[in-house]
mmCIF file of C-alpha atoms and ligand atoms in Angstrom:
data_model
loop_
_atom_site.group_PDB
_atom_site.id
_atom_site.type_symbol
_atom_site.label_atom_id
_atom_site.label_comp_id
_atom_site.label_asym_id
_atom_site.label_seq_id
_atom_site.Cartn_x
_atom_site.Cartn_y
_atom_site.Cartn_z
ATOM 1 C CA UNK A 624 249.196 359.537 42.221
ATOM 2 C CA UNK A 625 249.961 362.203 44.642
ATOM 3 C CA UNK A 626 249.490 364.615 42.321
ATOM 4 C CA UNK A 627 245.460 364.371 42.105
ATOM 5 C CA UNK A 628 245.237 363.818 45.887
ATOM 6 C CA UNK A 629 247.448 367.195 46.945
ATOM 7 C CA UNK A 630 244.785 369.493 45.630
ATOM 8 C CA UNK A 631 241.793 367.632 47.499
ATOM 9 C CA UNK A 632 243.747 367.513 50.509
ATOM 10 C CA UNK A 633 244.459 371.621 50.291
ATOM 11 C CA UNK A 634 240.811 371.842 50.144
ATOM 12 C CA UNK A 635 239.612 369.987 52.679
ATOM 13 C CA UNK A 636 242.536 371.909 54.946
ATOM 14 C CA UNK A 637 240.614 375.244 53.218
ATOM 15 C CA UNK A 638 237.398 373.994 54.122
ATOM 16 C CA UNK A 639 238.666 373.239 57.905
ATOM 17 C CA UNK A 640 240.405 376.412 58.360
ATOM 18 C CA UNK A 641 237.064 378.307 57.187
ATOM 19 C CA UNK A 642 235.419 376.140 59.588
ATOM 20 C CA UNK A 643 237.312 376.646 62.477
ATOM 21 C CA UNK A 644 237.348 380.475 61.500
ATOM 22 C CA UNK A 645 233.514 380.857 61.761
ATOM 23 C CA UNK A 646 233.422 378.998 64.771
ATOM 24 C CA UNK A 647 235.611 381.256 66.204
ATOM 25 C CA UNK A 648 233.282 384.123 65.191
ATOM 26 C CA UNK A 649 230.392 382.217 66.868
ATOM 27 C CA UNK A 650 232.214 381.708 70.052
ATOM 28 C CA UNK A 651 233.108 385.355 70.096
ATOM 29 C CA UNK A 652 229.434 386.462 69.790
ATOM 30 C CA UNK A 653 228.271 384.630 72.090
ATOM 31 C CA UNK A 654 230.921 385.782 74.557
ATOM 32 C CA UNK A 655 229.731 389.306 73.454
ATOM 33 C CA UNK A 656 226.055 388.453 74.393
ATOM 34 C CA UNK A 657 227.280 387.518 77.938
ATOM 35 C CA UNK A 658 224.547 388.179 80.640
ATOM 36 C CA UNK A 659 224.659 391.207 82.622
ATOM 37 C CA UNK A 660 224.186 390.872 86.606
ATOM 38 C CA UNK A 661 221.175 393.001 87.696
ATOM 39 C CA UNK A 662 221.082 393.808 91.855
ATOM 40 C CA UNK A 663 218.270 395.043 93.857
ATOM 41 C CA UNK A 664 216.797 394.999 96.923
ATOM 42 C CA UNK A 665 213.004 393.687 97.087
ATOM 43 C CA UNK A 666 211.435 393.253 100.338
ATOM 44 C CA UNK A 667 213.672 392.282 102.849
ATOM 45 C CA UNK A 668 216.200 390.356 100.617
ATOM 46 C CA UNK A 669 218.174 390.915 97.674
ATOM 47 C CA UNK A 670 217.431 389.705 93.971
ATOM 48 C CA UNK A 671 220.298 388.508 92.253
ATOM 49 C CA UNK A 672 219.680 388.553 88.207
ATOM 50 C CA UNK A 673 221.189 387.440 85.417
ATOM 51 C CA UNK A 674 219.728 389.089 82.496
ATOM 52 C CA UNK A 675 220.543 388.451 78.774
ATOM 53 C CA UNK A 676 218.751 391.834 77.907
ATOM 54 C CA UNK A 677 218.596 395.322 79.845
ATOM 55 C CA UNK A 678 215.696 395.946 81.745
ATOM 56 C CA UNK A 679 214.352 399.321 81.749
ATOM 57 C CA UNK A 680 215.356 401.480 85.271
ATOM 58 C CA UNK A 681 213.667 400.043 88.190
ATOM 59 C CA UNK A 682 211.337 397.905 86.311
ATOM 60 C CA UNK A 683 211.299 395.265 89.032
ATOM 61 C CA UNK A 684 208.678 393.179 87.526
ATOM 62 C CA UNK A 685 209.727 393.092 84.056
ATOM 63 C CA UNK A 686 213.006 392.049 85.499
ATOM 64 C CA UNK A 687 211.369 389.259 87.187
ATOM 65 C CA UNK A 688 210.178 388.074 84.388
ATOM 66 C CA UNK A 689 212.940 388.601 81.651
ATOM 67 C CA UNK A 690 215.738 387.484 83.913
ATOM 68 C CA UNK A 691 216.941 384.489 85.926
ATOM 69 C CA UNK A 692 216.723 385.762 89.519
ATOM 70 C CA UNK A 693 217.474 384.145 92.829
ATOM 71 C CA UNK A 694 216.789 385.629 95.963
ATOM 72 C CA UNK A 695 220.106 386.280 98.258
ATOM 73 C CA UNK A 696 219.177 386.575 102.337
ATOM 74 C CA UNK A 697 220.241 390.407 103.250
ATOM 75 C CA UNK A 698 222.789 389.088 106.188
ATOM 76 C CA UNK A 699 224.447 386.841 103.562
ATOM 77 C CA UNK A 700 225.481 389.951 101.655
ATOM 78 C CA UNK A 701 226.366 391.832 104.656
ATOM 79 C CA UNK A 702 228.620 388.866 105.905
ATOM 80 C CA UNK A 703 230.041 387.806 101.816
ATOM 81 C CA UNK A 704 234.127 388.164 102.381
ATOM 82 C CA UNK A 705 235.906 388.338 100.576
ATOM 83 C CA UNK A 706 233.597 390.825 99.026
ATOM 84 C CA UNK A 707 231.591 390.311 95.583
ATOM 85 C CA UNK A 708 233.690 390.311 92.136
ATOM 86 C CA UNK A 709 231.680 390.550 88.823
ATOM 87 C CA UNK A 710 233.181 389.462 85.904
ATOM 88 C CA UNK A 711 230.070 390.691 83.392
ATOM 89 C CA UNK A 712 228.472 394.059 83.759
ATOM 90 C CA UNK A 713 227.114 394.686 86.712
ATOM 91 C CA UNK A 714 223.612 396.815 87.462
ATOM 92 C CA UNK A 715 222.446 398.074 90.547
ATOM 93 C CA UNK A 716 219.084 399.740 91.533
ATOM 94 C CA UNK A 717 218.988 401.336 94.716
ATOM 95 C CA UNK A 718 216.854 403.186 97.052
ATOM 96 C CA UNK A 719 218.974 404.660 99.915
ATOM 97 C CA UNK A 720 223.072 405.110 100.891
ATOM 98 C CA UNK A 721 222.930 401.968 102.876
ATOM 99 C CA UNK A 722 221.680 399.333 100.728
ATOM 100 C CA UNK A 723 224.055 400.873 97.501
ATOM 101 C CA UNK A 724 227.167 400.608 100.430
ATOM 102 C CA UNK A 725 225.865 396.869 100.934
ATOM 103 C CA UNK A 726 225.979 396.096 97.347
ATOM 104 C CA UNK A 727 228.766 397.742 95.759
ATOM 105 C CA UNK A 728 231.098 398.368 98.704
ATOM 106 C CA UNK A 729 234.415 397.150 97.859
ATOM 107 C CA UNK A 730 233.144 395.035 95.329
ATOM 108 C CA UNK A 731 235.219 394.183 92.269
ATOM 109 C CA UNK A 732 234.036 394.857 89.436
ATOM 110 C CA UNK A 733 235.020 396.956 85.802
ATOM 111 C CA UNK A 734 231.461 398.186 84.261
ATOM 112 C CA UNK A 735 229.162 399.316 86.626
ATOM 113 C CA UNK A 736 225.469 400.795 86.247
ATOM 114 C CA UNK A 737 223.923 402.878 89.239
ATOM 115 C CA UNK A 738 220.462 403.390 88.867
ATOM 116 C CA UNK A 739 218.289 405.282 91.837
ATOM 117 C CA UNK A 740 214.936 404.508 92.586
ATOM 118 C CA UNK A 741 213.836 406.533 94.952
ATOM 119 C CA UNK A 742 213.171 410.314 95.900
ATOM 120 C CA UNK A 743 215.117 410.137 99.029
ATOM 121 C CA UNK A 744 218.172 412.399 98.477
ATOM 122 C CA UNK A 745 221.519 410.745 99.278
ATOM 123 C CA UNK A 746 223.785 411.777 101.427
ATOM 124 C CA UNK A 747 227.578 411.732 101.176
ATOM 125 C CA UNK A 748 229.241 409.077 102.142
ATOM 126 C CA UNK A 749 231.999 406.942 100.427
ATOM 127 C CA UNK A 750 232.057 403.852 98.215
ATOM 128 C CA UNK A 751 235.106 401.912 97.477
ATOM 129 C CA UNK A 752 235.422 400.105 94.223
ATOM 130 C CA UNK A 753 237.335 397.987 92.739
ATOM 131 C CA UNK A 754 238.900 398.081 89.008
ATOM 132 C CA UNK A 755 236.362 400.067 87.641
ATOM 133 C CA UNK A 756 237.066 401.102 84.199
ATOM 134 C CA UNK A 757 233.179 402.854 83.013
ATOM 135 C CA UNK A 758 230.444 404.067 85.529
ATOM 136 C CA UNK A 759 226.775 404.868 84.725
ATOM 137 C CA UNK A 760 224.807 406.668 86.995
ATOM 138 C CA UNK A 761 220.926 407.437 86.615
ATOM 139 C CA UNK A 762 219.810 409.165 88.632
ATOM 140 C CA UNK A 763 215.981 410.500 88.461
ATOM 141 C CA UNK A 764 214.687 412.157 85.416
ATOM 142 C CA UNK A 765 214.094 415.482 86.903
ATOM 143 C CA UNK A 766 217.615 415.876 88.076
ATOM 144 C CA UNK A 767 219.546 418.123 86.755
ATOM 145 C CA UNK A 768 222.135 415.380 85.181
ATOM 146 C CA UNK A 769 219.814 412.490 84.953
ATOM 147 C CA UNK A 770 221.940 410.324 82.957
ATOM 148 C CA UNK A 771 225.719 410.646 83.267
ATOM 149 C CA UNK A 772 228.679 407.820 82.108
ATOM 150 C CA UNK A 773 232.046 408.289 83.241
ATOM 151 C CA UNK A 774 235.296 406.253 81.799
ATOM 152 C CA UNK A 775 238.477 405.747 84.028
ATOM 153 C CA UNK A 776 241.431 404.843 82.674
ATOM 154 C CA UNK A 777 243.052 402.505 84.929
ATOM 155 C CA UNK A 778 246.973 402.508 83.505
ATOM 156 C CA UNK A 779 248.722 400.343 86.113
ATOM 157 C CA UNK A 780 250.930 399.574 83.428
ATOM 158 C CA UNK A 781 253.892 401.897 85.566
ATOM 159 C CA UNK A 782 253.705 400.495 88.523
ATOM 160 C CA UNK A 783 257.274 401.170 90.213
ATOM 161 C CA UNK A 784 257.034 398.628 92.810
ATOM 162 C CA UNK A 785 257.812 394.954 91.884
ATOM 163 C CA UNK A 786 256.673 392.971 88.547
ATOM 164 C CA UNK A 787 253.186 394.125 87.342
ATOM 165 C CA UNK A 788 253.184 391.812 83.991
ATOM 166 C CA UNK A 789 253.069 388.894 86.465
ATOM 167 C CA UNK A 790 250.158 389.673 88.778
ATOM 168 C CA UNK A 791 246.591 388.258 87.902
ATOM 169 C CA UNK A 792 243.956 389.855 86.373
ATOM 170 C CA UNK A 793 241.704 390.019 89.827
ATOM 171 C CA UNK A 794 245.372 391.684 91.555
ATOM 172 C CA UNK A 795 245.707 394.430 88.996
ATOM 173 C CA UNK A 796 242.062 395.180 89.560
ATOM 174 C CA UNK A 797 242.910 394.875 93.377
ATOM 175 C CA UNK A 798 245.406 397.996 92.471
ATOM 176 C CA UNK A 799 242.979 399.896 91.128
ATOM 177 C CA UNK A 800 240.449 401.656 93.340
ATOM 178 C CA UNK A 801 237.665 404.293 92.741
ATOM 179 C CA UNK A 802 235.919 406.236 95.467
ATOM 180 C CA UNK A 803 232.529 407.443 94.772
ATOM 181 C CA UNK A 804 230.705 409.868 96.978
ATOM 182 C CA UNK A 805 227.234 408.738 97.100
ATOM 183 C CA UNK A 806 225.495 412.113 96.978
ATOM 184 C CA UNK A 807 226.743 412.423 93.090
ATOM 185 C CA UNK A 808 223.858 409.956 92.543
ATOM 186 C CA UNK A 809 221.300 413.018 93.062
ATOM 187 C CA UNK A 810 222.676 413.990 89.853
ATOM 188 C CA UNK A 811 223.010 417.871 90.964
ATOM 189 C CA UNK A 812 226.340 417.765 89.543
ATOM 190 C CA UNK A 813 228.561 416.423 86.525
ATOM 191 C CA UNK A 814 230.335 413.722 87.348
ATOM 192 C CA UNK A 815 234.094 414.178 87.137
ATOM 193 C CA UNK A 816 237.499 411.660 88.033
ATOM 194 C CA UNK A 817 240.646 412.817 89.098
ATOM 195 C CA UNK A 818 242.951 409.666 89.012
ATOM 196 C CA UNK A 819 246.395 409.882 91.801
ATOM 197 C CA UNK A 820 248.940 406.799 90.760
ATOM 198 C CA UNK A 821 251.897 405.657 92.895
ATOM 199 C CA UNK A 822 249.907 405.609 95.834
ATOM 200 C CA UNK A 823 251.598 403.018 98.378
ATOM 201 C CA UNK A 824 249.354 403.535 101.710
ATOM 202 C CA UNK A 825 245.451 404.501 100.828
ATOM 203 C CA UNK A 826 245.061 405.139 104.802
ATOM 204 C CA UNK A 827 247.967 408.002 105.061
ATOM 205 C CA UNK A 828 247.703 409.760 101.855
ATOM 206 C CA UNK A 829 243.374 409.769 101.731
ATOM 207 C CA UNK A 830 242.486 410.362 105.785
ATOM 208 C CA UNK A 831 239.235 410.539 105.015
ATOM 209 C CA UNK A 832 238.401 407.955 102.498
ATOM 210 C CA UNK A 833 237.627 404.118 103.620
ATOM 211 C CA UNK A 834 239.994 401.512 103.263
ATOM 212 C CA UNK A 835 239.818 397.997 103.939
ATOM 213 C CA UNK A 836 243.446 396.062 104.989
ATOM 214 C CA UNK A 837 241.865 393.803 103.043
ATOM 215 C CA UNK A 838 242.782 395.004 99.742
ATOM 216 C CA UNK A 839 246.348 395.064 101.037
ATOM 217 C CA UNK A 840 248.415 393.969 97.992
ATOM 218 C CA UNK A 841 252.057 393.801 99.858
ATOM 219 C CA UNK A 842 255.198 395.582 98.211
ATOM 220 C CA UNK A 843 252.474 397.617 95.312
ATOM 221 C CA UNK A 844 250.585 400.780 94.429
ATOM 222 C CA UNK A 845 247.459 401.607 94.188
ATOM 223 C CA UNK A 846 246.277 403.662 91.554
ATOM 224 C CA UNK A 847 243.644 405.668 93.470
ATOM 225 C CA UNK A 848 240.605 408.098 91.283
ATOM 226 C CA UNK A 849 238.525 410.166 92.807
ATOM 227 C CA UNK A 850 234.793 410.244 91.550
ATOM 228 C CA UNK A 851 233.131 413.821 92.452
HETATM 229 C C1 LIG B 447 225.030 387.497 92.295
HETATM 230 O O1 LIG B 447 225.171 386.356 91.479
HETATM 231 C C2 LIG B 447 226.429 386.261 90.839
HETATM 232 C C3 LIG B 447 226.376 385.072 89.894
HETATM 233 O O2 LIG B 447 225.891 383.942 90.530
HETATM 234 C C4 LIG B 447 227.510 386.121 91.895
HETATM 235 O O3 LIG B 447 228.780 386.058 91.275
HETATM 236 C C5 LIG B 447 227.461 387.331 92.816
HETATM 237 O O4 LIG B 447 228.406 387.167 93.853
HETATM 238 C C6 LIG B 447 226.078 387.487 93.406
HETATM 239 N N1 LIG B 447 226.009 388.734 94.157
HETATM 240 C C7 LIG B 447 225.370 388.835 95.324
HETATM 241 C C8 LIG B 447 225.334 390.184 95.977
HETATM 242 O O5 LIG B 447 224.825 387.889 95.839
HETATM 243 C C1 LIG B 448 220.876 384.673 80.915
HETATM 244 O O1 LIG B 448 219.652 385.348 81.125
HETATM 245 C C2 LIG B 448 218.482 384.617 80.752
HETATM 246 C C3 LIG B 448 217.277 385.495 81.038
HETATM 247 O O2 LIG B 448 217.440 386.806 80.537
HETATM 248 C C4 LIG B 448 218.390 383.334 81.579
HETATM 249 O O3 LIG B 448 217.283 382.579 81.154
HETATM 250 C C5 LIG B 448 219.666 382.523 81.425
HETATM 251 O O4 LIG B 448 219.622 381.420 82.294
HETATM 252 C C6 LIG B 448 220.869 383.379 81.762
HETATM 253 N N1 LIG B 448 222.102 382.644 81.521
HETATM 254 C C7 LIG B 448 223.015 382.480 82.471
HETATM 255 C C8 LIG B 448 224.262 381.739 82.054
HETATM 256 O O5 LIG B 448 222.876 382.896 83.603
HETATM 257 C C1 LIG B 449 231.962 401.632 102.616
HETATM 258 O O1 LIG B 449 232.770 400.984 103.558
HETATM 259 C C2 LIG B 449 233.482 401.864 104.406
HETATM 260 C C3 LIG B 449 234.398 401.049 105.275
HETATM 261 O O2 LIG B 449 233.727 400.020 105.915
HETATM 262 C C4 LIG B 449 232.510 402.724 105.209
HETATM 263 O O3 LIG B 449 233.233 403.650 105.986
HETATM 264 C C5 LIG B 449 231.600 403.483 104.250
HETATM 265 O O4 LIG B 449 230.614 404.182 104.969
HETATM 266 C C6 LIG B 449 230.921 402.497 103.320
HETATM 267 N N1 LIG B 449 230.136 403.257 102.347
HETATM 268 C C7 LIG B 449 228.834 403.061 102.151
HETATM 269 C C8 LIG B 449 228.158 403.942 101.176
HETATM 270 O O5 LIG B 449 228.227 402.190 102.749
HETATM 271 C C1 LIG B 450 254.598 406.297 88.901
HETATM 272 O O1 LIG B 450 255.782 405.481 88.886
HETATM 273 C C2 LIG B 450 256.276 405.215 87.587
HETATM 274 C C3 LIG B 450 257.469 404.282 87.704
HETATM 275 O O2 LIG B 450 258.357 404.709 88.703
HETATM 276 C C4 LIG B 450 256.666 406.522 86.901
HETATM 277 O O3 LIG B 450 257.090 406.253 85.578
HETATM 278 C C5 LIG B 450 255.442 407.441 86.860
HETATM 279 O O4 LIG B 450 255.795 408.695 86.316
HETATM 280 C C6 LIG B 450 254.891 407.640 88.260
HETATM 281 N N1 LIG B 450 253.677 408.440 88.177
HETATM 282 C C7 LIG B 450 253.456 409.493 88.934
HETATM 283 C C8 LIG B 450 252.190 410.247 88.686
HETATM 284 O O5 LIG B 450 254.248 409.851 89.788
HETATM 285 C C1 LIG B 451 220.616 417.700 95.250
HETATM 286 O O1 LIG B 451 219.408 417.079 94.870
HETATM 287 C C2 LIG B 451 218.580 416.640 95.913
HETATM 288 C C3 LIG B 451 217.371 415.957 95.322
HETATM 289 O O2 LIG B 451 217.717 414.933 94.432
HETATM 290 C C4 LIG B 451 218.194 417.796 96.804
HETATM 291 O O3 LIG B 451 217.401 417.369 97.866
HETATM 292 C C5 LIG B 451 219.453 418.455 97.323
HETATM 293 O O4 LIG B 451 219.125 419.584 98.110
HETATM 294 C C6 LIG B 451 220.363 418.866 96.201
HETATM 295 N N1 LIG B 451 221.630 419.330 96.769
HETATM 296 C C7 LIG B 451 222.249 420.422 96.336
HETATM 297 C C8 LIG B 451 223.536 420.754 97.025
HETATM 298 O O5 LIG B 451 221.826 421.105 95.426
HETATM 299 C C1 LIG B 452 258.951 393.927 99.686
HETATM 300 O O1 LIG B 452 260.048 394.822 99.497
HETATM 301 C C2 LIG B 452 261.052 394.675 100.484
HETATM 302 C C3 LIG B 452 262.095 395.789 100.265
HETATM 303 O O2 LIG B 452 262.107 396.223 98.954
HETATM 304 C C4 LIG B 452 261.656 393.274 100.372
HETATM 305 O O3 LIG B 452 262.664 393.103 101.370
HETATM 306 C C5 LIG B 452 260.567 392.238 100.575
HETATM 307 O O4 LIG B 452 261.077 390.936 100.381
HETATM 308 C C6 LIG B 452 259.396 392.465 99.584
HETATM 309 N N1 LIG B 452 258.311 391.574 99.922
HETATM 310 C C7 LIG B 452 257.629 390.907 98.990
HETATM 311 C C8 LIG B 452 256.519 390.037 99.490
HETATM 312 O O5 LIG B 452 257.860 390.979 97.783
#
């Protein structure tokens, strides 16, 4: 009789659905508890980490331990183009201008974590980067702003040149550049972000900033912030 089998059939449908619901929930979790990318510079070479828990500031052994690291050759990452793109958080603990421009110049990526190591004080130069939607910068604990976080809004959602909906992810981020000065990372200062959209040519309307051809997205704007 269909009658007696309908019910048993709804439940076992029930049963699925709640199934496929908590799996669901599992699969988000873990995609919450995605590893983090922690950078540094040891030696002559760079550590590359993957770390599935944050490692105190500058705590190079306890990140040796705790994370999955792989050494990268220091002319690899001067040569890498196109340039690095993170798709996970992305930490970086740094000890001078140079090494923090070889890391994070140019370099795609949305959360990024600036942590400085040394005493040296920094001196101002520019850093181009790419779709960045939250900064941290730590600077050291004496400073005057030892710990700051900054979160840019990135609306290309106005763009006026050609079809944004259709671009990739990785182009929209392309769109979307953020020049830090590196001397805000002596922490003398609050950090602030002054965002300019519409921009069509980096090079004419920002003289002084860097900018690579590279990023050249043809017929589009750039949505350009100022860190200082
Ligand atoms: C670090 O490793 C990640 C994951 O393998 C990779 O995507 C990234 O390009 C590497 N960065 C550097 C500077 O080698
Ligand atoms: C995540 O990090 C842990 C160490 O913290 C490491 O053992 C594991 O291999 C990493 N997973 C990935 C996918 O890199
Ligand atoms: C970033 O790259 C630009 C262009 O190559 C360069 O002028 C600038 O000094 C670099 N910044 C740092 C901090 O290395
Ligand atoms: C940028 O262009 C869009 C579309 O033309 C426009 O709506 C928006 O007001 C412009 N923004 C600025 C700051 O000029
Ligand atoms: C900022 O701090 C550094 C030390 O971190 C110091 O050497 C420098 O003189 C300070 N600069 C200004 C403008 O206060
Ligand atoms: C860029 O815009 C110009 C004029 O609006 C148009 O002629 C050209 O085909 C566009 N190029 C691309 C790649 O969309």
């Amino acid at each position: 009789m269909p009658g007696t089998k309908m019910p048993a059939l709804i439940h076992s449908c029930y049963i699925l659905l709640l199934a496929s619901l908590a799996l669901s929930n599992i699969c988000s979790i873990v995609r919450a508890q995605q590893n983090s990318t922690l950078i540094f510079a040891a030696e002559n070479n760079i550590r590359n980490c993957s770390c599935s828990t944050d490692i105190p500031d500058c705590d190079y052994n306890l990140a040796q331990l705790m994370c999955s690291c792989k050494t990268v050759l220091l002319h690899t990452v001067r040569q890498a183009v196109p340039r690095f793109r993170y798709t996970s958080g992305l930490t970086v603990w740094f000890k001078d201008a140079s090494t923090l421009g070889l890391l994070v110049n140019f370099t795609l990526v949305h959360d990024l974590k600036l942590s400085r190591c040394e005493s040296t004080p920094l001196p101002t130069t520019y850093l181009a980067i790419l779709g960045l939607r939250r900064l941290r910068v730590q600077s050291l604990s004496d400073a005057l702003f030892a710990q700051q976080s900054l979160v840019i809004s990135n609306d290309l959602g106005s763009n006026p040149k050609g079809s944004y909906a259709a671009l990739s992810v990785d182009t929209k981020a392309l769109l979307a550049i953020a020049y830090l000065d590196t001397a805000l990372c002596n922490g003398n200062s609050s950090l602030k972000s002054y965002s300019v959209e519409n921009v069509s040519n980096i090079g004419t309307h920002f003289p002084n900033l860097p900018y690579s051809n590279a990023l050249a997205v043809s017929n589009k704007t750039y949505t350009v912030t100022l860190i200082y």
